PDB file of N, CA and C in Angstrom:
ATOM      1  N   MET A   1      14.196 322.148 207.446  1.00 50.00           N
ATOM      2  CA  MET A   1      14.997 322.628 208.549  1.00 50.00           C
ATOM      3  C   MET A   1      15.733 323.878 208.103  1.00 50.00           C
ATOM      4  N   GLN A   2      15.416 324.998 208.705  1.00 56.00           N
ATOM      5  CA  GLN A   2      16.057 326.241 208.337  1.00 56.00           C
ATOM      6  C   GLN A   2      17.257 326.495 209.222  1.00 56.00           C
ATOM      7  N   SER A   3      18.223 327.182 208.613  1.00 56.00           N
ATOM      8  CA  SER A   3      19.430 327.512 209.360  1.00 56.00           C
ATOM      9  C   SER A   3      19.163 328.692 210.281  1.00 56.00           C
ATOM     10  N   GLU A   4      19.781 328.694 211.434  1.00 76.00           N
ATOM     11  CA  GLU A   4      19.661 329.797 212.376  1.00 76.00           C
ATOM     12  C   GLU A   4      20.648 330.908 212.026  1.00 76.00           C
ATOM     13  N   ASN A   5      21.610 330.589 211.168  1.00 83.00           N
ATOM     14  CA  ASN A   5      22.641 331.558 210.831  1.00 83.00           C
ATOM     15  C   ASN A   5      22.141 332.469 209.709  1.00 83.00           C
ATOM     16  N   PRO A   6      21.973 333.768 209.951  1.00 86.00           N
ATOM     17  CA  PRO A   6      21.465 334.674 208.916  1.00 86.00           C
ATOM     18  C   PRO A   6      22.441 334.829 207.757  1.00 86.00           C
ATOM     19  N   MET A   7      23.718 334.638 208.011  1.00 88.00           N
ATOM     20  CA  MET A   7      24.708 334.741 206.937  1.00 88.00           C
ATOM     21  C   MET A   7      24.499 333.620 205.910  1.00 88.00           C
ATOM     22  N   ILE A   8      24.225 332.428 206.378  1.00 88.00           N
ATOM     23  CA  ILE A   8      23.977 331.302 205.476  1.00 88.00           C
ATOM     24  C   ILE A   8      22.669 331.526 204.722  1.00 88.00           C
ATOM     25  N   ALA A   9      21.648 332.030 205.392  1.00 86.00           N
ATOM     26  CA  ALA A   9      20.371 332.303 204.740  1.00 86.00           C
ATOM     27  C   ALA A   9      20.544 333.353 203.646  1.00 86.00           C
ATOM     28  N   ASP A  10      21.331 334.391 203.935  1.00 87.00           N
ATOM     29  CA  ASP A  10      21.592 335.420 202.925  1.00 87.00           C
ATOM     30  C   ASP A  10      22.372 334.851 201.747  1.00 87.00           C
ATOM     31  N   PHE A  11      23.330 333.972 202.034  1.00 89.00           N
ATOM     32  CA  PHE A  11      24.109 333.343 200.974  1.00 89.00           C
ATOM     33  C   PHE A  11      23.220 332.489 200.079  1.00 89.00           C
ATOM     34  N   VAL A  12      22.304 331.732 200.685  1.00 89.00           N
ATOM     35  CA  VAL A  12      21.379 330.889 199.924  1.00 89.00           C
ATOM     36  C   VAL A  12      20.483 331.760 199.049  1.00 89.00           C
ATOM     37  N   LYS A  13      19.983 332.876 199.592  1.00 90.00           N
ATOM     38  CA  LYS A  13      19.160 333.799 198.804  1.00 90.00           C
ATOM     39  C   LYS A  13      19.955 334.355 197.627  1.00 90.00           C
ATOM     40  N   LEU A  14      21.197 334.715 197.882  1.00 91.00           N
ATOM     41  CA  LEU A  14      22.058 335.245 196.831  1.00 91.00           C
ATOM     42  C   LEU A  14      22.280 334.208 195.735  1.00 91.00           C
ATOM     43  N   MET A  15      22.526 332.967 196.120  1.00 90.00           N
ATOM     44  CA  MET A  15      22.746 331.904 195.130  1.00 90.00           C
ATOM     45  C   MET A  15      21.471 331.637 194.323  1.00 90.00           C
ATOM     46  N   ASN A  16      20.314 331.664 194.970  1.00 90.00           N
ATOM     47  CA  ASN A  16      19.048 331.470 194.257  1.00 90.00           C
ATOM     48  C   ASN A  16      18.821 332.601 193.255  1.00 90.00           C
ATOM     49  N   SER A  17      19.127 333.807 193.665  1.00 91.00           N
ATOM     50  CA  SER A  17      18.979 334.947 192.758  1.00 91.00           C
ATOM     51  C   SER A  17      19.942 334.835 191.580  1.00 91.00           C
ATOM     52  N   ALA A  18      21.167 334.420 191.866  1.00 91.00           N
ATOM     53  CA  ALA A  18      22.169 334.269 190.804  1.00 91.00           C
ATOM     54  C   ALA A  18      21.739 333.180 189.822  1.00 91.00           C
ATOM     55  N   ALA A  19      21.189 332.092 190.337  1.00 91.00           N
ATOM     56  CA  ALA A  19      20.732 331.008 189.461  1.00 91.00           C
ATOM     57  C   ALA A  19      19.586 331.484 188.573  1.00 91.00           C
ATOM     58  N   GLY A  20      18.664 332.242 189.138  1.00 90.00           N
ATOM     59  CA  GLY A  20      17.552 332.779 188.351  1.00 90.00           C
ATOM     60  C   GLY A  20      18.044 333.751 187.287  1.00 90.00           C
ATOM     61  N   THR A  21      18.997 334.598 187.648  1.00 93.00           N
ATOM     62  CA  THR A  21      19.565 335.553 186.690  1.00 93.00           C
ATOM     63  C   THR A  21      20.287 334.816 185.575  1.00 93.00           C
ATOM     64  N   LEU A  22      21.057 333.808 185.931  1.00 92.00           N
ATOM     65  CA  LEU A  22      21.782 333.029 184.922  1.00 92.00           C
ATOM     66  C   LEU A  22      20.809 332.332 183.975  1.00 92.00           C
ATOM     67  N   ALA A  23      19.736 331.769 184.509  1.00 92.00           N
ATOM     68  CA  ALA A  23      18.738 331.104 183.660  1.00 92.00           C
ATOM     69  C   ALA A  23      18.096 332.110 182.708  1.00 92.00           C
ATOM     70  N   GLY A  24      17.798 333.310 183.207  1.00 91.00           N
ATOM     71  CA  GLY A  24      17.216 334.344 182.357  1.00 91.00           C
ATOM     72  C   GLY A  24      18.169 334.783 181.269  1.00 91.00           C
ATOM     73  N   MET A  25      19.448 334.938 181.624  1.00 94.00           N
ATOM     74  CA  MET A  25      20.446 335.330 180.626  1.00 94.00           C
ATOM     75  C   MET A  25      20.608 334.243 179.567  1.00 94.00           C
ATOM     76  N   THR A  26      20.557 332.994 179.997  1.00 94.00           N
ATOM     77  CA  THR A  26      20.673 331.882 179.055  1.00 94.00           C
ATOM     78  C   THR A  26      19.506 331.885 178.076  1.00 94.00           C
ATOM     79  N   ARG A  27      18.286 332.068 178.572  1.00 93.00           N
ATOM     80  CA  ARG A  27      17.109 332.129 177.696  1.00 93.00           C
ATOM     81  C   ARG A  27      17.223 333.293 176.721  1.00 93.00           C
ATOM     82  N   GLU A  28      17.652 334.436 177.228  1.00 94.00           N
ATOM     83  CA  GLU A  28      17.767 335.622 176.383  1.00 94.00           C
ATOM     84  C   GLU A  28      18.822 335.414 175.292  1.00 94.00           C
ATOM     85  N   ALA A  29      19.953 334.821 175.647  1.00 95.00           N
ATOM     86  CA  ALA A  29      21.004 334.561 174.657  1.00 95.00           C
ATOM     87  C   ALA A  29      20.520 333.574 173.606  1.00 95.00           C
ATOM     88  N   ARG A  30      19.817 332.527 174.040  1.00 95.00           N
ATOM     89  CA  ARG A  30      19.296 331.530 173.101  1.00 95.00           C
ATOM     90  C   ARG A  30      18.289 332.166 172.143  1.00 95.00           C
ATOM     91  N   ASP A  31      17.375 332.973 172.688  1.00 94.00           N
ATOM     92  CA  ASP A  31      16.372 333.625 171.849  1.00 94.00           C
ATOM     93  C   ASP A  31      17.022 334.599 170.875  1.00 94.00           C
ATOM     94  N   SER A  32      18.029 335.305 171.339  1.00 94.00           N
ATOM     95  CA  SER A  32      18.739 336.250 170.477  1.00 94.00           C
ATOM     96  C   SER A  32      19.457 335.510 169.345  1.00 94.00           C
ATOM     97  N   ALA A  33      20.089 334.398 169.666  1.00 94.00           N
ATOM     98  CA  ALA A  33      20.784 333.617 168.638  1.00 94.00           C
ATOM     99  C   ALA A  33      19.794 333.067 167.612  1.00 94.00           C
ATOM    100  N   LYS A  34      18.640 332.590 168.083  1.00 92.00           N
ATOM    101  CA  LYS A  34      17.616 332.083 167.159  1.00 92.00           C
ATOM    102  C   LYS A  34      17.156 333.183 166.213  1.00 92.00           C
ATOM    103  N   GLU A  35      16.962 334.383 166.753  1.00 91.00           N
ATOM    104  CA  GLU A  35      16.497 335.504 165.931  1.00 91.00           C
ATOM    105  C   GLU A  35      17.552 335.884 164.885  1.00 91.00           C
ATOM    106  N   ARG A  36      18.819 335.874 165.279  1.00 90.00           N
ATOM    107  CA  ARG A  36      19.882 336.182 164.306  1.00 90.00           C
ATOM    108  C   ARG A  36      19.928 335.146 163.201  1.00 90.00           C
ATOM    109  N   VAL A  37      19.752 333.874 163.542  1.00 88.00           N
ATOM    110  CA  VAL A  37      19.748 332.816 162.524  1.00 88.00           C
ATOM    111  C   VAL A  37      18.556 332.998 161.591  1.00 88.00           C
ATOM    112  N   ARG A  38      17.383 333.305 162.156  1.00 85.00           N
ATOM    113  CA  ARG A  38      16.193 333.541 161.316  1.00 85.00           C
ATOM    114  C   ARG A  38      16.420 334.699 160.351  1.00 85.00           C
ATOM    115  N   GLU A  39      17.006 335.786 160.847  1.00 85.00           N
ATOM    116  CA  GLU A  39      17.271 336.941 159.989  1.00 85.00           C
ATOM    117  C   GLU A  39      18.252 336.590 158.886  1.00 85.00           C
ATOM    118  N   THR A  40      19.293 335.837 159.234  1.00 84.00           N
ATOM    119  CA  THR A  40      20.294 335.450 158.242  1.00 84.00           C
ATOM    120  C   THR A  40      19.693 334.536 157.187  1.00 84.00           C
ATOM    121  N   LEU A  41      18.959 333.524 157.624  1.00 80.00           N
ATOM    122  CA  LEU A  41      18.373 332.579 156.677  1.00 80.00           C
ATOM    123  C   LEU A  41      17.221 333.197 155.908  1.00 80.00           C
ATOM    124  N   GLY A  42      16.549 334.178 156.501  1.00 78.00           N
ATOM    125  CA  GLY A  42      15.434 334.829 155.829  1.00 78.00           C
ATOM    126  C   GLY A  42      15.869 335.562 154.574  1.00 78.00           C
ATOM    127  N   GLY A  43      17.104 336.023 154.536  1.00 76.00           N
ATOM    128  CA  GLY A  43      17.610 336.731 153.370  1.00 76.00           C
ATOM    129  C   GLY A  43      18.036 335.811 152.242  1.00 76.00           C
ATOM    130  N   LEU A  44      18.156 334.538 152.520  1.00 80.00           N
ATOM    131  CA  LEU A  44      18.575 333.586 151.494  1.00 80.00           C
ATOM    132  C   LEU A  44      17.365 333.124 150.689  1.00 80.00           C
ATOM    133  N   ASP A  45      17.628 332.717 149.469  1.00 79.00           N
ATOM    134  CA  ASP A  45      16.552 332.309 148.562  1.00 79.00           C
ATOM    135  C   ASP A  45      16.495 330.790 148.488  1.00 79.00           C
ATOM    136  N   PHE A  46      15.677 330.198 149.327  1.00 82.00           N
ATOM    137  CA  PHE A  46      15.523 328.745 149.343  1.00 82.00           C
ATOM    138  C   PHE A  46      14.279 328.341 148.557  1.00 82.00           C
ATOM    139  N   VAL A  47      14.275 327.118 148.061  1.00 86.00           N
ATOM    140  CA  VAL A  47      13.091 326.592 147.385  1.00 86.00           C
ATOM    141  C   VAL A  47      12.489 325.508 148.268  1.00 86.00           C
ATOM    142  N   SER A  48      11.197 325.297 148.095  1.00 89.00           N
ATOM    143  CA  SER A  48      10.540 324.247 148.871  1.00 89.00           C
ATOM    144  C   SER A  48      10.881 322.888 148.264  1.00 89.00           C
ATOM    145  N   ARG A  49      10.620 321.870 149.010  1.00 94.00           N
ATOM    146  CA  ARG A  49      10.886 320.500 148.540  1.00 94.00           C
ATOM    147  C   ARG A  49      10.033 320.191 147.308  1.00 94.00           C
ATOM    148  N   GLU A  50       8.793 320.681 147.312  1.00 95.00           N
ATOM    149  CA  GLU A  50       7.888 320.430 146.185  1.00 95.00           C
ATOM    150  C   GLU A  50       8.424 321.089 144.916  1.00 95.00           C
ATOM    151  N   GLU A  51       8.913 322.321 145.054  1.00 95.00           N
ATOM    152  CA  GLU A  51       9.482 323.013 143.888  1.00 95.00           C
ATOM    153  C   GLU A  51      10.710 322.279 143.375  1.00 95.00           C
ATOM    154  N   PHE A  52      11.561 321.836 144.284  1.00 95.00           N
ATOM    155  CA  PHE A  52      12.765 321.101 143.898  1.00 95.00           C
ATOM    156  C   PHE A  52      12.404 319.827 143.153  1.00 95.00           C
ATOM    157  N   ASP A  53      11.449 319.071 143.699  1.00 97.00           N
ATOM    158  CA  ASP A  53      11.039 317.822 143.055  1.00 97.00           C
ATOM    159  C   ASP A  53      10.431 318.080 141.682  1.00 97.00           C
ATOM    160  N   ALA A  54       9.660 319.162 141.534  1.00 97.00           N
ATOM    161  CA  ALA A  54       9.050 319.489 140.246  1.00 97.00           C
ATOM    162  C   ALA A  54      10.122 319.790 139.210  1.00 97.00           C
ATOM    163  N   VAL A  55      11.123 320.575 139.566  1.00 97.00           N
ATOM    164  CA  VAL A  55      12.205 320.905 138.630  1.00 97.00           C
ATOM    165  C   VAL A  55      13.035 319.663 138.322  1.00 97.00           C
ATOM    166  N   LYS A  56      13.232 318.818 139.307  1.00 97.00           N
ATOM    167  CA  LYS A  56      13.982 317.569 139.098  1.00 97.00           C
ATOM    168  C   LYS A  56      13.255 316.685 138.084  1.00 97.00           C
ATOM    169  N   ASP A  57      11.930 316.584 138.209  1.00 97.00           N
ATOM    170  CA  ASP A  57      11.137 315.799 137.255  1.00 97.00           C
ATOM    171  C   ASP A  57      11.202 316.406 135.852  1.00 97.00           C
ATOM    172  N   MET A  58      11.131 317.739 135.781  1.00 98.00           N
ATOM    173  CA  MET A  58      11.222 318.407 134.482  1.00 98.00           C
ATOM    174  C   MET A  58      12.573 318.132 133.828  1.00 98.00           C
ATOM    175  N   ALA A  59      13.647 318.161 134.605  1.00 98.00           N
ATOM    176  CA  ALA A  59      14.987 317.900 134.068  1.00 98.00           C
ATOM    177  C   ALA A  59      15.097 316.452 133.575  1.00 98.00           C
ATOM    178  N   ALA A  60      14.506 315.517 134.302  1.00 97.00           N
ATOM    179  CA  ALA A  60      14.544 314.117 133.881  1.00 97.00           C
ATOM    180  C   ALA A  60      13.799 313.932 132.560  1.00 97.00           C
ATOM    181  N   LYS A  61      12.639 314.581 132.428  1.00 97.00           N
ATOM    182  CA  LYS A  61      11.885 314.496 131.169  1.00 97.00           C
ATOM    183  C   LYS A  61      12.661 315.131 130.028  1.00 97.00           C
ATOM    184  N   ALA A  62      13.323 316.242 130.298  1.00 98.00           N
ATOM    185  CA  ALA A  62      14.117 316.905 129.262  1.00 98.00           C
ATOM    186  C   ALA A  62      15.264 316.007 128.813  1.00 98.00           C
ATOM    187  N   ARG A  63      15.902 315.323 129.741  1.00 97.00           N
ATOM    188  CA  ARG A  63      16.985 314.401 129.371  1.00 97.00           C
ATOM    189  C   ARG A  63      16.460 313.269 128.499  1.00 97.00           C
ATOM    190  N   GLU A  64      15.280 312.750 128.846  1.00 97.00           N
ATOM    191  CA  GLU A  64      14.684 311.682 128.040  1.00 97.00           C
ATOM    192  C   GLU A  64      14.393 312.183 126.622  1.00 97.00           C
ATOM    193  N   GLU A  65      13.844 313.394 126.521  1.00 97.00           N
ATOM    194  CA  GLU A  65      13.549 313.963 125.199  1.00 97.00           C
ATOM    195  C   GLU A  65      14.827 314.176 124.398  1.00 97.00           C
ATOM    196  N   VAL A  66      15.886 314.596 125.060  1.00 97.00           N
ATOM    197  CA  VAL A  66      17.163 314.792 124.372  1.00 97.00           C
ATOM    198  C   VAL A  66      17.672 313.462 123.825  1.00 97.00           C
ATOM    199  N   GLU A  67      17.555 312.409 124.595  1.00 97.00           N
ATOM    200  CA  GLU A  67      18.008 311.094 124.133  1.00 97.00           C
ATOM    201  C   GLU A  67      17.199 310.638 122.914  1.00 97.00           C
ATOM    202  N   VAL A  68      15.876 310.873 122.955  1.00 96.00           N
ATOM    203  CA  VAL A  68      15.025 310.507 121.813  1.00 96.00           C
ATOM    204  C   VAL A  68      15.443 311.297 120.577  1.00 96.00           C
ATOM    205  N   LEU A  69      15.669 312.593 120.750  1.00 97.00           N
ATOM    206  CA  LEU A  69      16.071 313.427 119.619  1.00 97.00           C
ATOM    207  C   LEU A  69      17.446 313.031 119.082  1.00 97.00           C
ATOM    208  N   LYS A  70      18.360 312.678 119.948  1.00 96.00           N
ATOM    209  CA  LYS A  70      19.682 312.207 119.506  1.00 96.00           C
ATOM    210  C   LYS A  70      19.537 310.949 118.649  1.00 96.00           C
ATOM    211  N   ALA A  71      18.668 310.044 119.089  1.00 95.00           N
ATOM    212  CA  ALA A  71      18.458 308.804 118.334  1.00 95.00           C
ATOM    213  C   ALA A  71      17.847 309.119 116.973  1.00 95.00           C
ATOM    214  N   ARG A  72      16.903 310.065 116.909  1.00 95.00           N
ATOM    215  CA  ARG A  72      16.303 310.433 115.632  1.00 95.00           C
ATOM    216  C   ARG A  72      17.328 311.068 114.696  1.00 95.00           C
ATOM    217  N   ILE A  73      18.182 311.931 115.242  1.00 95.00           N
ATOM    218  CA  ILE A  73      19.226 312.564 114.422  1.00 95.00           C
ATOM    219  C   ILE A  73      20.180 311.515 113.894  1.00 95.00           C
ATOM    220  N   ALA A  74      20.574 310.584 114.740  1.00 94.00           N
ATOM    221  CA  ALA A  74      21.496 309.525 114.319  1.00 94.00           C
ATOM    222  C   ALA A  74      20.852 308.692 113.207  1.00 94.00           C
ATOM    223  N   ALA A  75      19.555 308.403 113.335  1.00 94.00           N
ATOM    224  CA  ALA A  75      18.861 307.620 112.316  1.00 94.00           C
ATOM    225  C   ALA A  75      18.786 308.390 111.012  1.00 94.00           C
ATOM    226  N   LEU A  76      18.514 309.672 111.075  1.00 93.00           N
ATOM    227  CA  LEU A  76      18.456 310.494 109.852  1.00 93.00           C
ATOM    228  C   LEU A  76      19.818 310.627 109.205  1.00 93.00           C
ATOM    229  N   GLU A  77      20.860 310.719 109.987  1.00 92.00           N
ATOM    230  CA  GLU A  77      22.217 310.833 109.427  1.00 92.00           C
ATOM    231  C   GLU A  77      22.645 309.548 108.731  1.00 92.00           C
ATOM    232  N   THR A  78      22.227 308.406 109.248  1.00 92.00           N
ATOM    233  CA  THR A  78      22.589 307.157 108.605  1.00 92.00           C
ATOM    234  C   THR A  78      21.827 306.955 107.306  1.00 92.00           C
ATOM    235  N   LYS A  79      20.618 307.497 107.191  1.00 89.00           N
ATOM    236  CA  LYS A  79      19.831 307.393 105.959  1.00 89.00           C
ATOM    237  C   LYS A  79      20.404 308.334 104.884  1.00 89.00           C
ATOM    238  N   GLY A  80      20.851 309.509 105.314  1.00 72.00           N
ATOM    239  CA  GLY A  80      21.264 310.517 104.354  1.00 72.00           C
ATOM    240  C   GLY A  80      22.662 310.366 103.975  1.00 72.00           C
TER     241      GLY A  80
END
């Protein structure tokens, strides 16, 4: 059912246009914010999970070797 009043029809058209413009501005702002975050994070030096896990394993092995060497030194000191 359409309104016979042209003023109401013009108002509805104006509101539809405003809603479309607002939706476009919202998309543009969101995309712009995403791009700024990508640029900011792109400059940072992150490591992958695999690299982190590999270094973590290496550190654990190094700690184990240090403990073994400490025990050997302690044994040699008690003999000498």
